[in-house]
Short mmCIF file of C-alpha atoms in Angstrom, two decimals:
data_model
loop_
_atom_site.label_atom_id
_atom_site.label_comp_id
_atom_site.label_asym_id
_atom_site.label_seq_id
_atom_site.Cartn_x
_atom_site.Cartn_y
_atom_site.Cartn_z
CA UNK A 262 30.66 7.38 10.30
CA UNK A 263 29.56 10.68 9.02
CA UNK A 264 27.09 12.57 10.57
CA UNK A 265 24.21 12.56 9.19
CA UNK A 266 22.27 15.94 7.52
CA UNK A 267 20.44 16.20 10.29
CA UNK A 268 23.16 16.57 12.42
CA UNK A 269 24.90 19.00 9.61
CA UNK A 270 21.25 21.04 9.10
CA UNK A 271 21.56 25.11 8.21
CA UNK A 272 19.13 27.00 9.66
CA UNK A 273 18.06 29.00 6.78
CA UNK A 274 19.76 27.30 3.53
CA UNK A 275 19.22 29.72 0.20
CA UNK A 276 16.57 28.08 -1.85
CA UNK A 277 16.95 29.96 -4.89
CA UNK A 278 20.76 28.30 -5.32
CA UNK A 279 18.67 24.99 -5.73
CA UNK A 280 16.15 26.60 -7.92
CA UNK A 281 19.37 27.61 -10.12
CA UNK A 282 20.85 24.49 -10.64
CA UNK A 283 17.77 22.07 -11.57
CA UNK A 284 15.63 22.19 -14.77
CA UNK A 285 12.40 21.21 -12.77
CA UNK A 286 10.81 23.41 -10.30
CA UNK A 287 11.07 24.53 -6.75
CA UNK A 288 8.13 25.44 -5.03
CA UNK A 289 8.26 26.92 -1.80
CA UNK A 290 5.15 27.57 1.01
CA UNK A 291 2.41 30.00 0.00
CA UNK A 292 4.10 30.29 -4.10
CA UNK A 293 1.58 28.27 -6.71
CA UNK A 294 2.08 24.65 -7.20
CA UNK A 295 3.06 24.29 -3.46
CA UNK A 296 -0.15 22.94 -2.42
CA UNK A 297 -0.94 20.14 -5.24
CA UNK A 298 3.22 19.13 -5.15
CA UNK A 299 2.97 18.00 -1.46
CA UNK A 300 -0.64 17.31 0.12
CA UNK A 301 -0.73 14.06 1.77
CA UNK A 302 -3.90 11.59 0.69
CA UNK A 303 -4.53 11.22 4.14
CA UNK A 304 -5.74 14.53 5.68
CA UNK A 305 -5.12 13.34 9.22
CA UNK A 306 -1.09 14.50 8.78
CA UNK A 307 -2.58 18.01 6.63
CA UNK A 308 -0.19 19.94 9.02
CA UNK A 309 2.94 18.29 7.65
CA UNK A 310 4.20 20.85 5.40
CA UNK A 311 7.88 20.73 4.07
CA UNK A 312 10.13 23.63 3.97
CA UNK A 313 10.41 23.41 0.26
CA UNK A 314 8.98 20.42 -2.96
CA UNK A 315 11.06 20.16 -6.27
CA UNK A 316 9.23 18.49 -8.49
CA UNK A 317 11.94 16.83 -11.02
CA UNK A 318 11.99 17.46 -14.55
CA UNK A 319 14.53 14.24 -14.78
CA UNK A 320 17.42 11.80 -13.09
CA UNK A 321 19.71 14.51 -13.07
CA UNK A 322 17.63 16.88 -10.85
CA UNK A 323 17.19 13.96 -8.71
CA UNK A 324 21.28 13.98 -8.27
CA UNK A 325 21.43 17.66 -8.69
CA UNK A 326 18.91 17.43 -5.16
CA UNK A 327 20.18 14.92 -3.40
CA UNK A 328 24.06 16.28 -3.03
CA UNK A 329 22.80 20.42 -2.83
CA UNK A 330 20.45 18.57 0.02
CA UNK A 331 23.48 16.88 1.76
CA UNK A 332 25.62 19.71 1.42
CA UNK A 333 22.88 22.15 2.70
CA UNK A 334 22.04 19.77 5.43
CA UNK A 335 18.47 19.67 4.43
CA UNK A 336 16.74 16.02 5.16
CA UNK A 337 15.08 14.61 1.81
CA UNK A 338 12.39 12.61 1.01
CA UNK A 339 10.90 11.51 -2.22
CA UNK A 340 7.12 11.33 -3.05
CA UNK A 341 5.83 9.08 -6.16
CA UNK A 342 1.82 9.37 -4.94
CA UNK A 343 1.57 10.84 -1.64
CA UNK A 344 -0.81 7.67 -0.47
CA UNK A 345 1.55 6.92 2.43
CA UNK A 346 -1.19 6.21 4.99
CA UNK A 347 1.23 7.46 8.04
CA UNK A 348 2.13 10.30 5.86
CA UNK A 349 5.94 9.54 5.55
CA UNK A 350 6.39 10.68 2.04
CA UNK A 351 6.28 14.66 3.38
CA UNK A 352 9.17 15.62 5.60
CA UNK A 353 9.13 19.02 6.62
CA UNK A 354 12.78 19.50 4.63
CA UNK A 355 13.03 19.24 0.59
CA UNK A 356 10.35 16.68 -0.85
CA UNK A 357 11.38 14.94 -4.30
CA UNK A 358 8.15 14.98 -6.18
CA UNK A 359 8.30 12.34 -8.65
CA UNK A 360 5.41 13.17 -10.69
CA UNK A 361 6.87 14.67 -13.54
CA UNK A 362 8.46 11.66 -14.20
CA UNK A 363 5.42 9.31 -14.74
CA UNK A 364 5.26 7.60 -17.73
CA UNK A 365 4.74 3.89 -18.61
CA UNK A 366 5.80 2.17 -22.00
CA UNK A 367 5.19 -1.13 -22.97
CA UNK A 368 6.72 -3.74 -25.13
CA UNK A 369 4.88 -6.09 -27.03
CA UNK A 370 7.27 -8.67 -28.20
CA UNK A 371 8.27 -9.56 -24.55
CA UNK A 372 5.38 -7.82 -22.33
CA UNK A 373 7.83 -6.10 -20.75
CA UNK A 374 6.77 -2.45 -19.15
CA UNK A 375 8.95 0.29 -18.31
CA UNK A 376 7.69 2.56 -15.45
CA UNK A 377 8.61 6.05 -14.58
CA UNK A 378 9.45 6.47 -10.66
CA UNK A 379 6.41 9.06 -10.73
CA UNK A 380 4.30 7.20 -12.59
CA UNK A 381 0.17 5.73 -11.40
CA UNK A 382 -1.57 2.76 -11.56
CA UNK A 383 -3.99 4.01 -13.95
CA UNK A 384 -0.83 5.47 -16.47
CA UNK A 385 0.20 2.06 -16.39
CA UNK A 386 -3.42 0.35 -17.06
CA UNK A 387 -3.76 2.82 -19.92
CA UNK A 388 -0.17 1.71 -21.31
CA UNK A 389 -0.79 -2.30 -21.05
CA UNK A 390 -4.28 -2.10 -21.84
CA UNK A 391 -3.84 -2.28 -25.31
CA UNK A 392 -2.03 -5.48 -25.82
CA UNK A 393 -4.07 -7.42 -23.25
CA UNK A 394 -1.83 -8.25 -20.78
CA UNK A 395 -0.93 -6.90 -17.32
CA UNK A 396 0.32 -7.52 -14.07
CA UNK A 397 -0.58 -7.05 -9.69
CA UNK A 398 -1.17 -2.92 -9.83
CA UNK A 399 -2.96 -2.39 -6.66
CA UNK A 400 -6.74 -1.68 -6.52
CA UNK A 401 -6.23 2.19 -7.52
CA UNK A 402 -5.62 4.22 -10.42
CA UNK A 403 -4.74 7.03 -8.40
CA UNK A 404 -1.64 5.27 -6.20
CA UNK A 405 2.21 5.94 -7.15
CA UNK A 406 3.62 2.54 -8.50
CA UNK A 407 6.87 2.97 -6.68
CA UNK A 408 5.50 2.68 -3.34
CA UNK A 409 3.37 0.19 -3.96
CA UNK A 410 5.90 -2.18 -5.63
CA UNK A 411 8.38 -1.48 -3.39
CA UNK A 412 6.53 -2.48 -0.29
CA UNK A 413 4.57 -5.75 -1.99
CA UNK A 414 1.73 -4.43 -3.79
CA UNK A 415 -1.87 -6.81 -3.50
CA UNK A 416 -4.60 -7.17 -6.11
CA UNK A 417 -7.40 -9.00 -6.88
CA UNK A 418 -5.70 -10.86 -9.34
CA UNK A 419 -2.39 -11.82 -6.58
CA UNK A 420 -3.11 -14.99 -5.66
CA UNK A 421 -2.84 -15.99 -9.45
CA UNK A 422 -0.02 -13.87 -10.44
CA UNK A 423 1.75 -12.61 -6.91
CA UNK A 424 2.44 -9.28 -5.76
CA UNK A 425 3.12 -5.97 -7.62
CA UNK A 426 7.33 -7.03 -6.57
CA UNK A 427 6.71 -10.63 -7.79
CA UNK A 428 6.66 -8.86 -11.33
CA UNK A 429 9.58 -6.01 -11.10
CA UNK A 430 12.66 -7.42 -13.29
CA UNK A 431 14.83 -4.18 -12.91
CA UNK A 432 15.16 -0.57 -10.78
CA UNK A 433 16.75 1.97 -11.13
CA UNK A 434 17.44 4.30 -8.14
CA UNK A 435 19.83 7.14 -7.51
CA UNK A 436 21.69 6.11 -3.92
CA UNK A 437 22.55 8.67 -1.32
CA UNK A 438 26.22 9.12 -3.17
CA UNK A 439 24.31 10.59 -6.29
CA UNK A 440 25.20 7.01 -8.21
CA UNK A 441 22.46 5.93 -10.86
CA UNK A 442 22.24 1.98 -9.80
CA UNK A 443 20.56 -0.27 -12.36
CA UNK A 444 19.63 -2.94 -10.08
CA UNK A 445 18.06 -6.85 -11.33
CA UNK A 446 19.05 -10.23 -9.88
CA UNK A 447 22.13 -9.69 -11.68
CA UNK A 448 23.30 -6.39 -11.12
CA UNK A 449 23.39 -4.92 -7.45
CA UNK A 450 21.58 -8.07 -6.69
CA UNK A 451 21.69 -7.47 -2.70
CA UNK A 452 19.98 -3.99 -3.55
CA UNK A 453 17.15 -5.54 -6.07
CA UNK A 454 16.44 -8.13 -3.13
CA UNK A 455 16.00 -5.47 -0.59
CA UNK A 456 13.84 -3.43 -3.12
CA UNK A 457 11.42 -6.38 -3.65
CA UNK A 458 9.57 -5.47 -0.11
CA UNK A 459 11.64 -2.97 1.82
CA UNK A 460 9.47 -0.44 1.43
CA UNK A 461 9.50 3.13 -0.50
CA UNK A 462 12.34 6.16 0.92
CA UNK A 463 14.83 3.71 2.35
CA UNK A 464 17.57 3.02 -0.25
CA UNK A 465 17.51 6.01 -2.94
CA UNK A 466 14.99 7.52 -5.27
CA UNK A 467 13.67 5.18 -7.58
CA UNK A 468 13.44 7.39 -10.78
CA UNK A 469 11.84 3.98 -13.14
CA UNK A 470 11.01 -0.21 -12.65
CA UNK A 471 10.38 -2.56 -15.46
CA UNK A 472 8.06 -5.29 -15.32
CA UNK A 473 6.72 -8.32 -16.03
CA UNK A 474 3.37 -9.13 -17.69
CA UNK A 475 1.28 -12.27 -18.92
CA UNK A 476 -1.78 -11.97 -20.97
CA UNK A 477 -4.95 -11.49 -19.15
CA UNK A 478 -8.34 -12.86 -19.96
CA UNK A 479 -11.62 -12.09 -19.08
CA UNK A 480 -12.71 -12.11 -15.60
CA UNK A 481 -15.66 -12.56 -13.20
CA UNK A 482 -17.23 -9.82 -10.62
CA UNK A 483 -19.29 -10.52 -8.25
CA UNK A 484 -20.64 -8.79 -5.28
CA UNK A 485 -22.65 -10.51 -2.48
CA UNK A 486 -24.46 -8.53 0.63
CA UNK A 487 -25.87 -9.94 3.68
CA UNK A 488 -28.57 -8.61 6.11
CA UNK A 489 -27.05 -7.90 9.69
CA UNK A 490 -28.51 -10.50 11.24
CA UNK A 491 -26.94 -12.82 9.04
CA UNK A 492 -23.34 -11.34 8.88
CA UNK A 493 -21.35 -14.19 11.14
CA UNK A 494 -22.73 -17.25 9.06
CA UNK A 495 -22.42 -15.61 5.70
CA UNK A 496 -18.87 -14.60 6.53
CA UNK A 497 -18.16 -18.23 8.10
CA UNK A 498 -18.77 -19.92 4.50
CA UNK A 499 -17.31 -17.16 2.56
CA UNK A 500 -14.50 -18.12 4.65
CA UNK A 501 -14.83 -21.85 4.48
CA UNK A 502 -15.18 -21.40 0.48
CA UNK A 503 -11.51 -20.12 0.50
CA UNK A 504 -9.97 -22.27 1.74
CA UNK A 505 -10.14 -25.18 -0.96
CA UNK A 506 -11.09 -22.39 -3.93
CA UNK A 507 -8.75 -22.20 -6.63
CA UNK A 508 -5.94 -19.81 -7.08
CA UNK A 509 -8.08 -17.94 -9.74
CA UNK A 510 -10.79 -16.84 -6.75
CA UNK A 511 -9.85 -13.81 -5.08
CA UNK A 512 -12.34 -12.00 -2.06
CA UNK A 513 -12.13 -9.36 -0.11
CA UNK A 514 -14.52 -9.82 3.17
CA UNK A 515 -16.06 -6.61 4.77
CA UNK A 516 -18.18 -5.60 7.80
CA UNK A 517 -18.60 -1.56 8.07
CA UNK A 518 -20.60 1.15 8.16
CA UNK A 519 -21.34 4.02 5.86
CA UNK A 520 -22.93 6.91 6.25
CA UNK A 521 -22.70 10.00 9.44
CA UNK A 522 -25.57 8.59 11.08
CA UNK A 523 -23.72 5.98 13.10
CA UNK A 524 -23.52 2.54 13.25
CA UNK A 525 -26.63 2.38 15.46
CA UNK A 526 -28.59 3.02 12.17
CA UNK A 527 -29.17 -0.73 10.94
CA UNK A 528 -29.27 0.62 6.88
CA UNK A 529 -25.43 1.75 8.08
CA UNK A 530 -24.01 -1.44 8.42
CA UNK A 531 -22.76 -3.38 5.52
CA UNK A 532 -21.93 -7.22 5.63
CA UNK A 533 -20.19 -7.81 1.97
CA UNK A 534 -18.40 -10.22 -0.32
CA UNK A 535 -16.89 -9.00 -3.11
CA UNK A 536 -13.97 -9.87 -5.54
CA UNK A 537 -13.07 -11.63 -8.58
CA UNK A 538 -12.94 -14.90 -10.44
CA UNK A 539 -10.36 -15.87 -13.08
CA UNK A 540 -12.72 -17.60 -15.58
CA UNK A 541 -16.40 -17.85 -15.94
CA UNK A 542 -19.57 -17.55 -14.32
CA UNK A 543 -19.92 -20.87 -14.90
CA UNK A 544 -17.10 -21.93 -13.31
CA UNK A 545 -17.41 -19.43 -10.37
CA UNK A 546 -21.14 -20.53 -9.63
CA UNK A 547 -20.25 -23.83 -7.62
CA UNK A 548 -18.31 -21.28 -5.48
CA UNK A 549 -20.71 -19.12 -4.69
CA UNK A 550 -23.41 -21.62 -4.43
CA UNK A 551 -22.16 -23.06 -1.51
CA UNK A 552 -22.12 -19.76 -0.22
CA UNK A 553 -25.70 -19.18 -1.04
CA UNK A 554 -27.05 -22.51 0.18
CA UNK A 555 -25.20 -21.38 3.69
CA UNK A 556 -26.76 -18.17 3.91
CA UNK A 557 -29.14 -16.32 0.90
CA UNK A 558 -27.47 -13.39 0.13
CA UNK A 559 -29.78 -10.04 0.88
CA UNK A 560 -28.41 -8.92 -2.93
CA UNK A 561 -26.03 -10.84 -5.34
CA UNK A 562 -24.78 -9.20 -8.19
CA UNK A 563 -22.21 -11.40 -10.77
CA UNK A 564 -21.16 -10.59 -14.13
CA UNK A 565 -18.71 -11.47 -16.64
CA UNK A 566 -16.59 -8.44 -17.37
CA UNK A 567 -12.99 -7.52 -19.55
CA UNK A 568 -9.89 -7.33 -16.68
CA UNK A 569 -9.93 -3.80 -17.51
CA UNK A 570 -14.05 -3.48 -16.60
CA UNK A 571 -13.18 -5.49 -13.55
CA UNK A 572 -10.40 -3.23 -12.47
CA UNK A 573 -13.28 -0.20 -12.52
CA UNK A 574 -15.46 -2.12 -10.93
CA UNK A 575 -13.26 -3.00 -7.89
CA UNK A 576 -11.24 -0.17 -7.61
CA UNK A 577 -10.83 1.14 -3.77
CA UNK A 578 -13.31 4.25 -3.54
CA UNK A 579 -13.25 6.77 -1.13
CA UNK A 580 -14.31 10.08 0.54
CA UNK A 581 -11.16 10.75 1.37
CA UNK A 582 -10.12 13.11 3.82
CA UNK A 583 -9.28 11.75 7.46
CA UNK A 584 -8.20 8.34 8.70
CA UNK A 585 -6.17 5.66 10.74
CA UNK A 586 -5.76 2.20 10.12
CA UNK A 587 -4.20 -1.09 12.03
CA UNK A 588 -4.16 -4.04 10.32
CA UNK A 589 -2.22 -7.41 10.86
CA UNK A 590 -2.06 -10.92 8.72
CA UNK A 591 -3.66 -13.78 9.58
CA UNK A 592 -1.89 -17.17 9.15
CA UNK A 593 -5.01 -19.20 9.67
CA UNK A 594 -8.72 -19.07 9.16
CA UNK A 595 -10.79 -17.30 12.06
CA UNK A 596 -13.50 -19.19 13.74
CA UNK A 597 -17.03 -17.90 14.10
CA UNK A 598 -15.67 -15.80 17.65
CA UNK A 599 -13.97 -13.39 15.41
CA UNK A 600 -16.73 -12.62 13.03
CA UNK A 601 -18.66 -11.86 16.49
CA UNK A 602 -16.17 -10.01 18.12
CA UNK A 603 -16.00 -8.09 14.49
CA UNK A 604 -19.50 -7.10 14.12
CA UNK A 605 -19.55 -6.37 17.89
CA UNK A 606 -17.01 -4.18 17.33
CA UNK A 607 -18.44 -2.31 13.76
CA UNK A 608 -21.63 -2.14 15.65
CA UNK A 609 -19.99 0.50 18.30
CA UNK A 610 -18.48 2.40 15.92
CA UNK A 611 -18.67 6.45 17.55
CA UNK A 612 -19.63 8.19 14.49
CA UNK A 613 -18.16 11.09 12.23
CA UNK A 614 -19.29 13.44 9.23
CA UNK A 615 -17.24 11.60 7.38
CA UNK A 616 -19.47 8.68 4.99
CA UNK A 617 -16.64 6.14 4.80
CA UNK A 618 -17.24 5.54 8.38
CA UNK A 619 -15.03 2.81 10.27
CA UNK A 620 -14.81 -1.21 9.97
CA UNK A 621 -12.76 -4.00 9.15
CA UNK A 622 -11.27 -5.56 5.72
CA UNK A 623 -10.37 -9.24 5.26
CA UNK A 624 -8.25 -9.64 1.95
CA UNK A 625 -7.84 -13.55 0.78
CA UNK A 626 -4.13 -13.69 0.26
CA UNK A 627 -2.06 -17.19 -0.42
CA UNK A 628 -1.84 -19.08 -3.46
CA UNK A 629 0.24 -17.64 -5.77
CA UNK A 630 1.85 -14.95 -2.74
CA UNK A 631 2.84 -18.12 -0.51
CA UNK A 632 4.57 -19.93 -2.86
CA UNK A 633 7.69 -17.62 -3.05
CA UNK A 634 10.24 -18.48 -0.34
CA UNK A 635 10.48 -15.78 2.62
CA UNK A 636 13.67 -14.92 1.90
CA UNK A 637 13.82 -15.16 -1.63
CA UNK A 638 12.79 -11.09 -1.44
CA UNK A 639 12.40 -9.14 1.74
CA UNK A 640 9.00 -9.19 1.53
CA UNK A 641 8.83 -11.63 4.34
CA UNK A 642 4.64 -12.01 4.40
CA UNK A 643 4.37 -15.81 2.83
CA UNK A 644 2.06 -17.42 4.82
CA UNK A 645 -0.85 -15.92 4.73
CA UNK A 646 -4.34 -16.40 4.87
CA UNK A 647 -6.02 -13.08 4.65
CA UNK A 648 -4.97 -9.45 5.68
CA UNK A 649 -7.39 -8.18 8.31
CA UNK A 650 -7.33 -4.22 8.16
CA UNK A 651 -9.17 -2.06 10.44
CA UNK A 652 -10.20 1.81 9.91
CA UNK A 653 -11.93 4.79 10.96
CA UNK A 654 -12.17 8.33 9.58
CA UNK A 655 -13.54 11.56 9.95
CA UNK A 656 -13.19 14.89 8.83
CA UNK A 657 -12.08 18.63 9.56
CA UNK A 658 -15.48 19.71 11.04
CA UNK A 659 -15.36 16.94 13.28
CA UNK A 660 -14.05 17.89 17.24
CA UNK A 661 -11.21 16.31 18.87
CA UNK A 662 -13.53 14.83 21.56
CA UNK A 663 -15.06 12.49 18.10
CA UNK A 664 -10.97 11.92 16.63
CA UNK A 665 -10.26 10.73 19.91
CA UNK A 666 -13.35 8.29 20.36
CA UNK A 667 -12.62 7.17 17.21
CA UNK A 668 -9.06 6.57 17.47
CA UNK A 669 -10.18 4.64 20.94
CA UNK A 670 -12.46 2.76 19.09
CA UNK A 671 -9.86 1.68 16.55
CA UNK A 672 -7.16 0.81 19.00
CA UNK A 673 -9.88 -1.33 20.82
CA UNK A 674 -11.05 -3.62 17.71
CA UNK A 675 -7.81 -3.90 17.12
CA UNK A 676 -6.83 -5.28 20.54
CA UNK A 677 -10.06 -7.53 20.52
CA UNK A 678 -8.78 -8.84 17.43
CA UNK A 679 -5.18 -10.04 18.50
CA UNK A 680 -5.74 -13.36 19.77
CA UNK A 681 -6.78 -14.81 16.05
CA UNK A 682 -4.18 -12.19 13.95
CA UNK A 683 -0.48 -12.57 14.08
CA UNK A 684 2.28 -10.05 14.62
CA UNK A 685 2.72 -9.56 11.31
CA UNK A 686 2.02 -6.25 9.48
CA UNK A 687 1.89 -5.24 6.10
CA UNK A 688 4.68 -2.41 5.65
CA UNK A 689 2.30 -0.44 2.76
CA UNK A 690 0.22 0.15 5.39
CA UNK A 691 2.45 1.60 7.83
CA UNK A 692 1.30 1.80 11.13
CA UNK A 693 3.02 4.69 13.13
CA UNK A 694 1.42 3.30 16.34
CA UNK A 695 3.60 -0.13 16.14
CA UNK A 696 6.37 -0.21 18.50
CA UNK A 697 8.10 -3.30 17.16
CA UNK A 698 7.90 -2.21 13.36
CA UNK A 699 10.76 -3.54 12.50
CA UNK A 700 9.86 -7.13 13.16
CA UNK A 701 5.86 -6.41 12.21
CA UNK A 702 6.87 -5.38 8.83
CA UNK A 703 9.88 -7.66 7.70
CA UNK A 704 10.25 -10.28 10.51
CA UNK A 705 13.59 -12.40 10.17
CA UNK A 706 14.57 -10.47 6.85
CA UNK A 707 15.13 -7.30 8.73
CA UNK A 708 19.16 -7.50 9.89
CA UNK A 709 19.96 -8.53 5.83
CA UNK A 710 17.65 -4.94 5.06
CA UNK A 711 19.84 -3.26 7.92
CA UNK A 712 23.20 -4.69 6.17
CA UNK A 713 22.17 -3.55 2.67
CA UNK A 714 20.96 -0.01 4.13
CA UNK A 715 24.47 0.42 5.66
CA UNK A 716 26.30 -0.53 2.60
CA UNK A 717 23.83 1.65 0.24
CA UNK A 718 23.19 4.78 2.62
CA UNK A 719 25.74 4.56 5.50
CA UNK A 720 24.84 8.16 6.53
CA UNK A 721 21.15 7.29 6.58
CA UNK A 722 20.02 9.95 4.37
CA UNK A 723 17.29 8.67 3.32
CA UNK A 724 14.96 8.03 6.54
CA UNK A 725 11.15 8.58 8.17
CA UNK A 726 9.96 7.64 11.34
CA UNK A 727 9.73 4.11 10.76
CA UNK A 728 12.45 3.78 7.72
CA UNK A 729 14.67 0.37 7.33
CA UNK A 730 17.67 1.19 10.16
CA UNK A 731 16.10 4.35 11.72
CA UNK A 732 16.53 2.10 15.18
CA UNK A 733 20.18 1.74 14.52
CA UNK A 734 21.18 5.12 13.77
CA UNK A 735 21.43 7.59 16.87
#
């Protein structure tokens, strides 16, 4: 086997020889456009900084990069968003910045969309959004569509329609070799199924995706809040509601705080229901009534919105800045034990100046996600309930004696959690604590990723700390 860059690396390779060969634009520490090309959405990994960003003006930079990186012995990595929440899509070698290829273009006459491998969510709303028809993009405008389609992709709208990879029909990605692979379940199908799930920066730089859509209609919000005092019960039948509700009801369960003050401050802690119904009030209301019979609601807000209002609506908002995260899937519904242990839990959350505080998620999943075989992608997560996510955050100002109470704190709810969560992890929230990754993240479909990342990128050029075969390769 050949060695690997890595192995091959020069100390002090001449940047300006890449600079002359490529129509985009190197930027290297300190110069302008540095910065913006290669912060990290997560300021906890702010001191990653690579030696050097290109931000690609098209496919042939993306060749032109690759092979001046391999013969340079410079590791690579490509960045579509810069959301990786483990900050894996900044090396401290060459980054591919992808942005100046994002674009999205759809097709009426067969709903078809064609993607650019830097391209957002929101480019892609503003592209479909005419024509009235869409597909699984995540919950914000702001993420890079490559990593989130490559790694699954959830949405409020998933357990009608699937997962952001349920929808992708074709990729295109230029392999460690500098070959431009058009890959669908025709062509390079061993590639297309490892694409559908194996997660962004393992097999090539995706440089566009088409996919799928299906006309949308209009769509029902709704936003439910509990006192304190009343969080286990309310979260008990929001629970028990899911279970029989249709494929059309989608809710995302939350117990956190907000705010600097602390959890100890009771107007901190937030007990909520919110999500989305395919259809009607009407047709939502028995839903939530039985919900409201269980336990009155502190404030309940519903309204009948366009998908593209909802999307606003529910979009993931944030202060940003610094944060960790565990999460893990559930396979069956929690009983009334968890949702004590969880507001236990919120309750002793340390504090930090930063508002988005710390707590726990619980997205429904199943429906239309569980009906797709295991194996039929290598997205391996079909049988799920929910995904349970737990965070905390904080900021620069705060002192390592708060990161590390909070990082306690985190690794403790999540250890409290374990006996009603599975192994299972979802890999677009990469963990960097996990030990067994490779099984967390793709389970049994794991060796076929391993086969198809030796026959694809034998060298293992493309790799990150927890990147499909980096457990192989010595």
């Amino acid at each position: 086997m050949t060695a690997s860059p890595a192995a091959q690396r020069i100390a002090a390779p001449d940047w300006s020889s890449l600079d002359r060969v490529v129509k985009g634009s190197v930027f290297l520490p300190g110069s302008p456009g540095f910065r913006v090309n290669s912060e990290l959405f997560n300021r906890r990994y702010a001191d990653r900084r690579p030696a050097a960003v290109l931000s690609v003006a098209g496919v042939e930079d993306v060749r032109t990069a690759i092979r001046w990186a391999r013969d340079h012995g410079v590791d690579i990595v490509p960045r579509s968003g810069g959301h990786s929440f483990a900050g894996f899509s900044v090396n401290d070698g060459l980054v591919i910045d992808m942005g100046r290829m994002g674009r999205a273009l759809a097709e009426e006459s067969t709903g078809l969309v064609t993607v650019g491998g830097g391209t957002r969510v929101g480019q892609v709303y503003d592209a479909v959004r005419p024509y009235e028809f869409a597909f699984p993009t995540g919950t914000s405008p702001l993420v890079g569509v490559a990593g989130l389609a490559l790694g699954g992709g959830g949405a409020y709208s998933s357990r009608k329609f699937g997962l952001t990879l349920d929808a992708m029909v074709e990729t295109t990605l230029v392999t460690a070799d500098g070959a431009v692979l058009t890959c669908s379940e025709t062509a390079h199908p061993d590639l297309f199924w490892a694409c559908r799930g194996g997660g962004g920066g393992n097999f090539g730089v995706h440089v566009s995706f088409v996919f799928q859509t299906r006309p949308v209609s209009d769509v029902t919000t709704f936003e439910l809040t509990w006192r304190w005092s009343d969080a286990v019960p309310a979260l008990s039948a929001v629970q028990r509601v899911l279970l029989t509700a249709p494929d059309e009801f989608c809710v995302r369960m939350g117990v956190s705080t907000a705010g600097t003050a602390g959890a100890q401050a009771e107007g901190n802690r937030l007990v909520t229901a919110v999500g989305q119904f395919i259809g009607t009030p009407g047709e939502l209301a028995p839903l939530l009534d039985e919900v409201r019979a269980a336990v009155p609601p502190r404030t309940d807000a519903v309204q009948h919105r366009t998908y593209w209002e909802a999307n606003r609506q529910l979009m993931h908002a944030t202060s940003g800045d610094s944060f960790a995260m565990r999460n893990n899937f559930a396979k069956e519904p929690v009983p009334d034990a968890a949702f004590e242990e969880i507001c236990a839990w919120v309750g002793r959350w340390p504090g930090s100046t930063n508002p988005d505080g710390g707590g726990i998620g619980m997205f429904a999943w199943g429906g239309q996600i569980n009906r797709v075989a295991p194996d039929a992608t290598a997205f391996v997560h079909r049988d799920t309930f929910f995904l349970a996510s737990i965070d905390t955050s904080w900021t620069a100002a705060d002192s390592a004696d708060v990161v590390a109470a909070n990082l306690r704190w985190l690794h403790g709810f999540h250890a409290a959690m374990r006996p009603w969560l599975s192994d299972s992890v979802y890999q677009n929230f990469p963990d960097p604590d996990l030990e067994d990754w490779a099984w967390a993240y793709y389970g049994g479909n794991y060796e076929r990723l391993v086969e198809v990342k030796r026959r694809y990128d034998p060298d293992n050029v493309f790799r990150h700390e927890q990147s499909i075969g980096s457990d192989r390769w010595s």
